[in-house]
Tab-separated table of C-alpha atoms in Angstrom:
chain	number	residue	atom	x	y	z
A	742	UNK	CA	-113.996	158.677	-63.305
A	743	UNK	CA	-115.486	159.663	-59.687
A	744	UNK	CA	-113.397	160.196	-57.133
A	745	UNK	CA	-113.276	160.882	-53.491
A	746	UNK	CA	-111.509	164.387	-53.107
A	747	UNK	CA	-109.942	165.329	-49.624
A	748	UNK	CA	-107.754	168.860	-48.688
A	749	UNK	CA	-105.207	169.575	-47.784
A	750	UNK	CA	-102.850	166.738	-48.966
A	751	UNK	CA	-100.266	167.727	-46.562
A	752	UNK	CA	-100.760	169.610	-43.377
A	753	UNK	CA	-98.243	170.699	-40.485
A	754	UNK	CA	-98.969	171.891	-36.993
A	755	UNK	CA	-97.309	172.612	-33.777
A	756	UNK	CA	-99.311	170.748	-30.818
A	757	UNK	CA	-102.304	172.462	-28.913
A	758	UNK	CA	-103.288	173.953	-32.602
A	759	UNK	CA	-106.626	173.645	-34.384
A	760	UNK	CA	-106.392	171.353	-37.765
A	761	UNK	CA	-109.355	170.566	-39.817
A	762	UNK	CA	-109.454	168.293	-43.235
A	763	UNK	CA	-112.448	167.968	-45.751
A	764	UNK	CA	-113.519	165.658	-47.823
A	765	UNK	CA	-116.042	165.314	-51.025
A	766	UNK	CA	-117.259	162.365	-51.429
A	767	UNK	CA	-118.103	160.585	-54.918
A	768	UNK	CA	-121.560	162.564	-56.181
A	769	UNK	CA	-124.935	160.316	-54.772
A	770	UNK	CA	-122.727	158.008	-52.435
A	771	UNK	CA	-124.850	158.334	-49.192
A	772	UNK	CA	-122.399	157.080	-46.879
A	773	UNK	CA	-118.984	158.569	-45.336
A	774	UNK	CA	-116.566	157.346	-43.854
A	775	UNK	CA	-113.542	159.365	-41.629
A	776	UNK	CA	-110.338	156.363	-41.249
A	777	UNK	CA	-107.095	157.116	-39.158
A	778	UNK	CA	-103.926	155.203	-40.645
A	779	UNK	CA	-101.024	155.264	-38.140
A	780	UNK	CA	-97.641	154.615	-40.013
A	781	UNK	CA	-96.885	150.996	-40.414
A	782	UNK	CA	-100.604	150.307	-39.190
A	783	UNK	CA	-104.153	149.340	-41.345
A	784	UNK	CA	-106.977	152.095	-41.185
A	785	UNK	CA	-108.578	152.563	-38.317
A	786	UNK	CA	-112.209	153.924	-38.442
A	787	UNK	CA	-113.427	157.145	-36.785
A	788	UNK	CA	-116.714	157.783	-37.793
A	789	UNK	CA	-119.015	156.882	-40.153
A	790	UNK	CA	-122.228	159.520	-41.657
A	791	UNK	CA	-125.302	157.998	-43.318
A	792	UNK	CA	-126.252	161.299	-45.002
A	793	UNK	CA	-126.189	164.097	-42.296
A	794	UNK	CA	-126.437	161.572	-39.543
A	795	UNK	CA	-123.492	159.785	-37.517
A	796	UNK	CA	-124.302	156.072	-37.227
A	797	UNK	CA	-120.811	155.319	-35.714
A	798	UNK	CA	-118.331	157.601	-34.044
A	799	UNK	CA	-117.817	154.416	-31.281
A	800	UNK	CA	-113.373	155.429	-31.926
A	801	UNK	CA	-113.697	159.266	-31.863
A	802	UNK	CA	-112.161	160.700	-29.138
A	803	UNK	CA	-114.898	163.068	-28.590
A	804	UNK	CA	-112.898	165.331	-26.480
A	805	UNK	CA	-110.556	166.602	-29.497
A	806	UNK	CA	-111.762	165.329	-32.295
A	807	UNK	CA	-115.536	166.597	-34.127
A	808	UNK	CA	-116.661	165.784	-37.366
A	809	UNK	CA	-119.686	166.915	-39.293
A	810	UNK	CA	-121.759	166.392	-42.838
A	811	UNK	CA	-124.254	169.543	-42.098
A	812	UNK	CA	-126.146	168.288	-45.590
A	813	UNK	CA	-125.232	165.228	-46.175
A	814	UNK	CA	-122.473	166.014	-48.896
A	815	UNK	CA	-119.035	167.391	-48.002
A	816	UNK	CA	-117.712	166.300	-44.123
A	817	UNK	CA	-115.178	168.162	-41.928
A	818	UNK	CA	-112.736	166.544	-39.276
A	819	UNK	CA	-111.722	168.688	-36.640
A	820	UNK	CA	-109.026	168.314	-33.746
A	821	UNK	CA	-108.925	170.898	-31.458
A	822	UNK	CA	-105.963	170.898	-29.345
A	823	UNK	CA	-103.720	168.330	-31.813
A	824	UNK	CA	-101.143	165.738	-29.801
A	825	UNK	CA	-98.076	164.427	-31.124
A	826	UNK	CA	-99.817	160.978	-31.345
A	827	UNK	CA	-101.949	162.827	-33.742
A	828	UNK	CA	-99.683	162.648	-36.463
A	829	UNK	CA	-100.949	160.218	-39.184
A	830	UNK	CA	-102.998	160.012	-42.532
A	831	UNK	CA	-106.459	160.623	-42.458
A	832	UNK	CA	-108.396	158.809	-44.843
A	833	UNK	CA	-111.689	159.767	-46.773
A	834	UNK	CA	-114.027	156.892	-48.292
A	835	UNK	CA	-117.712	156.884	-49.396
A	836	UNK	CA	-120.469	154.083	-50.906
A	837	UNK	CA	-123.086	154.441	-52.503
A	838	UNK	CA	-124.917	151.882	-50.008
A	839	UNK	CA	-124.407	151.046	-46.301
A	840	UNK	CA	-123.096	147.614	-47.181
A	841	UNK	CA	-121.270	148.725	-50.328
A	842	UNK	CA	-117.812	148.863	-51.572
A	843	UNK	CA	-116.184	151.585	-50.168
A	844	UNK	CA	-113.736	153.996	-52.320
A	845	UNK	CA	-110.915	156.045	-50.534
A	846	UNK	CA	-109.553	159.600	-51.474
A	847	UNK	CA	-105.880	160.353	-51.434
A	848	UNK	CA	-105.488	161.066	-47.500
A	849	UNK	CA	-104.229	164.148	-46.042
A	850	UNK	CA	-101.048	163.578	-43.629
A	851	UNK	CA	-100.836	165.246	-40.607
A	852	UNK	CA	-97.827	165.999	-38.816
A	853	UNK	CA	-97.977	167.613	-35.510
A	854	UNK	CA	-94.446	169.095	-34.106
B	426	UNK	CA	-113.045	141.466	-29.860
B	427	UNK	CA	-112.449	141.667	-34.066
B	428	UNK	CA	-108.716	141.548	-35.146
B	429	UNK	CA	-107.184	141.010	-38.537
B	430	UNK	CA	-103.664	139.750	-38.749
B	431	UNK	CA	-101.097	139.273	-41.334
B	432	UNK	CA	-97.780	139.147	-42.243
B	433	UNK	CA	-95.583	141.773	-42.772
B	434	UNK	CA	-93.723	141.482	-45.938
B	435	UNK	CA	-93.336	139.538	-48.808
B	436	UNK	CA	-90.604	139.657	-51.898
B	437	UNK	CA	-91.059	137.879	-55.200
B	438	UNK	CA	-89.038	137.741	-58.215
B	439	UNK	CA	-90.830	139.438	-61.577
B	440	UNK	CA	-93.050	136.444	-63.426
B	441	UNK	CA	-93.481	134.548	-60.551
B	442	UNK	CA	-96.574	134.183	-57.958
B	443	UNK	CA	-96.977	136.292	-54.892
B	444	UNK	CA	-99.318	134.691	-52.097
B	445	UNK	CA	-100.690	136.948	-49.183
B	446	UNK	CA	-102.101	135.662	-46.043
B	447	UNK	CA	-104.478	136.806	-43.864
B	448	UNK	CA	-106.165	135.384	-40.700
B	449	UNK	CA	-109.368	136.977	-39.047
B	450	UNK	CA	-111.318	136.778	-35.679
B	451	UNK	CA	-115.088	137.494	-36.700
B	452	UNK	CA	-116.314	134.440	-37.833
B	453	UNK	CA	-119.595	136.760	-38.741
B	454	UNK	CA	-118.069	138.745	-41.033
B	455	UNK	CA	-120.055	139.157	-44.316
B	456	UNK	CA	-117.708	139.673	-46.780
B	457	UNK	CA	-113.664	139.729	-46.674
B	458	UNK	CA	-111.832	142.410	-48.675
B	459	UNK	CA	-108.229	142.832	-50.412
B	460	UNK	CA	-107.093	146.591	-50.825
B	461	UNK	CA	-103.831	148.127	-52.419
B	462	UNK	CA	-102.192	150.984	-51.065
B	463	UNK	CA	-99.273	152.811	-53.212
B	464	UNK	CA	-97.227	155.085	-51.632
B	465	UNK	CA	-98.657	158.392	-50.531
B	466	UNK	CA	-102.174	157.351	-51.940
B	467	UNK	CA	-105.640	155.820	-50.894
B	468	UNK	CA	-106.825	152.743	-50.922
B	469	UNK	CA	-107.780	150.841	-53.930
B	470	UNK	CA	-110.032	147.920	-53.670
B	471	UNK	CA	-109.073	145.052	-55.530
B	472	UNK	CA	-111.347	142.220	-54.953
B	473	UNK	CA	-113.285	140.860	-51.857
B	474	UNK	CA	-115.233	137.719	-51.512
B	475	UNK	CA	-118.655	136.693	-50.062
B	476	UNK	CA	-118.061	134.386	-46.474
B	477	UNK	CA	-120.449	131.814	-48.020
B	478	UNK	CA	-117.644	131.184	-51.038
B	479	UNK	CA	-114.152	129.358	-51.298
B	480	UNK	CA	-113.090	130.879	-53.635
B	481	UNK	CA	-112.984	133.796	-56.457
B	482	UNK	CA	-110.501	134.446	-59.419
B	483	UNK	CA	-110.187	137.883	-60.924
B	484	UNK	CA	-107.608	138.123	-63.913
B	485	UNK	CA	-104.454	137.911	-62.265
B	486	UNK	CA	-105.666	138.028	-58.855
B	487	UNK	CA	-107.889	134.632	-56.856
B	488	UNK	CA	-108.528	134.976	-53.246
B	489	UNK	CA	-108.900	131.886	-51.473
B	490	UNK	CA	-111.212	131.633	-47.919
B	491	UNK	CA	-111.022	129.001	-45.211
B	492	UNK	CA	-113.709	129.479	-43.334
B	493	UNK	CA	-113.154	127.279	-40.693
B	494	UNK	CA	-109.838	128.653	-40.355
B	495	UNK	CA	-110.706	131.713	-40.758
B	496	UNK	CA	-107.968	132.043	-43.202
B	497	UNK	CA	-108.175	134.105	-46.405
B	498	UNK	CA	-105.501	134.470	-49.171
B	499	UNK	CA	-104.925	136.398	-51.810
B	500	UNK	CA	-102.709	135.183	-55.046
B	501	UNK	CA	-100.995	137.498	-57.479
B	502	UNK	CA	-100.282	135.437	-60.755
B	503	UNK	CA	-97.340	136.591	-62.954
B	504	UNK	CA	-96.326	139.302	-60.190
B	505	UNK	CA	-94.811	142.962	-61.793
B	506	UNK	CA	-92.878	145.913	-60.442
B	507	UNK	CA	-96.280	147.736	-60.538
B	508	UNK	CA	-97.761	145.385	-58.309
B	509	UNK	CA	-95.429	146.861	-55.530
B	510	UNK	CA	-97.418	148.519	-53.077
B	511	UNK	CA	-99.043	147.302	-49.278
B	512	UNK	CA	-101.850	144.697	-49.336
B	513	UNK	CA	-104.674	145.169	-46.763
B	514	UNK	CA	-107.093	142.481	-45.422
B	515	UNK	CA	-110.480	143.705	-44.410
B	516	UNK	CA	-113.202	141.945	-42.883
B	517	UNK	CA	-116.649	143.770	-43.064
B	518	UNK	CA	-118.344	143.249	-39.445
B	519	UNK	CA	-121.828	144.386	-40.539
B	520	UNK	CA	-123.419	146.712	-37.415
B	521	UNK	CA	-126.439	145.486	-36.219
B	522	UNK	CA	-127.837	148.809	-36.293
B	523	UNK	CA	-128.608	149.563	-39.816
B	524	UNK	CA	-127.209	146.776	-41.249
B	525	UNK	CA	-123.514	149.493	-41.865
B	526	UNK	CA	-120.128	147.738	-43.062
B	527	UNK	CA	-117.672	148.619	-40.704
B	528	UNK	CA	-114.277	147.578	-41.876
B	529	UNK	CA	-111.539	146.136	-40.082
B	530	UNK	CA	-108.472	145.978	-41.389
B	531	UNK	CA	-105.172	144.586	-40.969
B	532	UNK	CA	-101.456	145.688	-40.907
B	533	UNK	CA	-100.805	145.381	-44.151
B	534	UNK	CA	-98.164	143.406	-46.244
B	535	UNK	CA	-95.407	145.413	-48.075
B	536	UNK	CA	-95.038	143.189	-51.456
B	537	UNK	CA	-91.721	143.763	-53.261
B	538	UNK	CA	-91.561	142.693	-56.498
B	539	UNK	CA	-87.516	142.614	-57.578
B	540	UNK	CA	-85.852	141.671	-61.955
């Protein structure tokens, strides 16, 4: 079965580092989605690529975080300096439409020290 | 502004039902979603339902929505350990531009299932 594949699973950093995560999404699904999930909190949505183009990056906060899907395939989310308040999962998902169901990878959990 | 609310946790004995609630703010919401989440994993989607229905059964699972409440449940018939995990409510709050699903989601209920 098709999954959503995201790396690193785990990842610890001391504060003012550089982190980044990747994600595959399921082959053909067109749209991507980057969540933040806050411990003890529901997802919270970062950005959103239809292909190689954002459509919604309204939460980002631009002035750490970057995220990018050069060909419309595999995505990258970047913080550059992390924060403390950066520690949670980040979630993966894709769909195959814009209005379609959306499937999740594992995560990767951050921790920043 | 778009919230999702609902309760925090639930415990039910093996065999017998488990009932989640969930209210919401966006009474435009297309469709209204129930996810799993184990621990240390994704999210799985269960089941959603369409905001022009009342109701939809699944096997075990039928979600009930009240939209003039805008209250949405979801039931778990014959509950087991393995349905131990967090339950998320998700309301899709299509984007005007593009037509895109943006999800909001709530808390999440922790559903204990003890013998």
């Amino acid at each position: 079965e098709a999954e959503v594949a995201q790396s690193p699973r785990y990842k610890i950093t001391e504060k003012s580092q550089a982190v980044a995560f990747w994600c595959d999404p399921i082959s053909g699904h067109a749209t991507l989605y980057w969540y933040r999930q806050i411990l003890g909190q529901g997802p919270e949505l970062l950005v959103q690529f239809q292909d190689e183009s954002v459509v919604d990056d309204s939460q980002l906060p631009k002035d750490r975080f970057s995220a990018e899907r050069l060909k419309g395939v595999d995505s990258t989310l970047k913080i550059q300096p992390a924060e403390l308040g950066d520690s949670a999962m980040y979630l993966c998902a894709s769909s195959s439409l814009g209005l379609g169901e959306q499937f999740f990878g594992p995560g990767t959990r951050l921790t920043v020290l | 502004g778009e919230d999702v609310e609902q309760s925090l946790f639930l415990s039910v004995r093996e065999g017998d039902s488990s009932v989640i609630n969930c209210t919401y703010t966006d009474s435009s919401s297309t469709y209204l979603y129930w996810y799993k989440q184990e621990p240390g994993a994704g999210l799985q989607l269960l089941t959603y339902i369409f905001s022009n229905m009342d109701m939809k059964q699944d096997q075990r699972l039928t979600v009930l929505l009240n939209k003039k409440d805008k209250h949405l449940s979801l039931r778990i018939a014959d509950t087991q350990t393995g349905d131990s995990a967090i339950y998320f409510c998700a309301e899709g709050a299509a984007m005007f531009s593009g037509g895109y699903n943006k999800l909001i989601f709530g808390a999440g209920t922790r559903l204990a299932v003890h013998p």
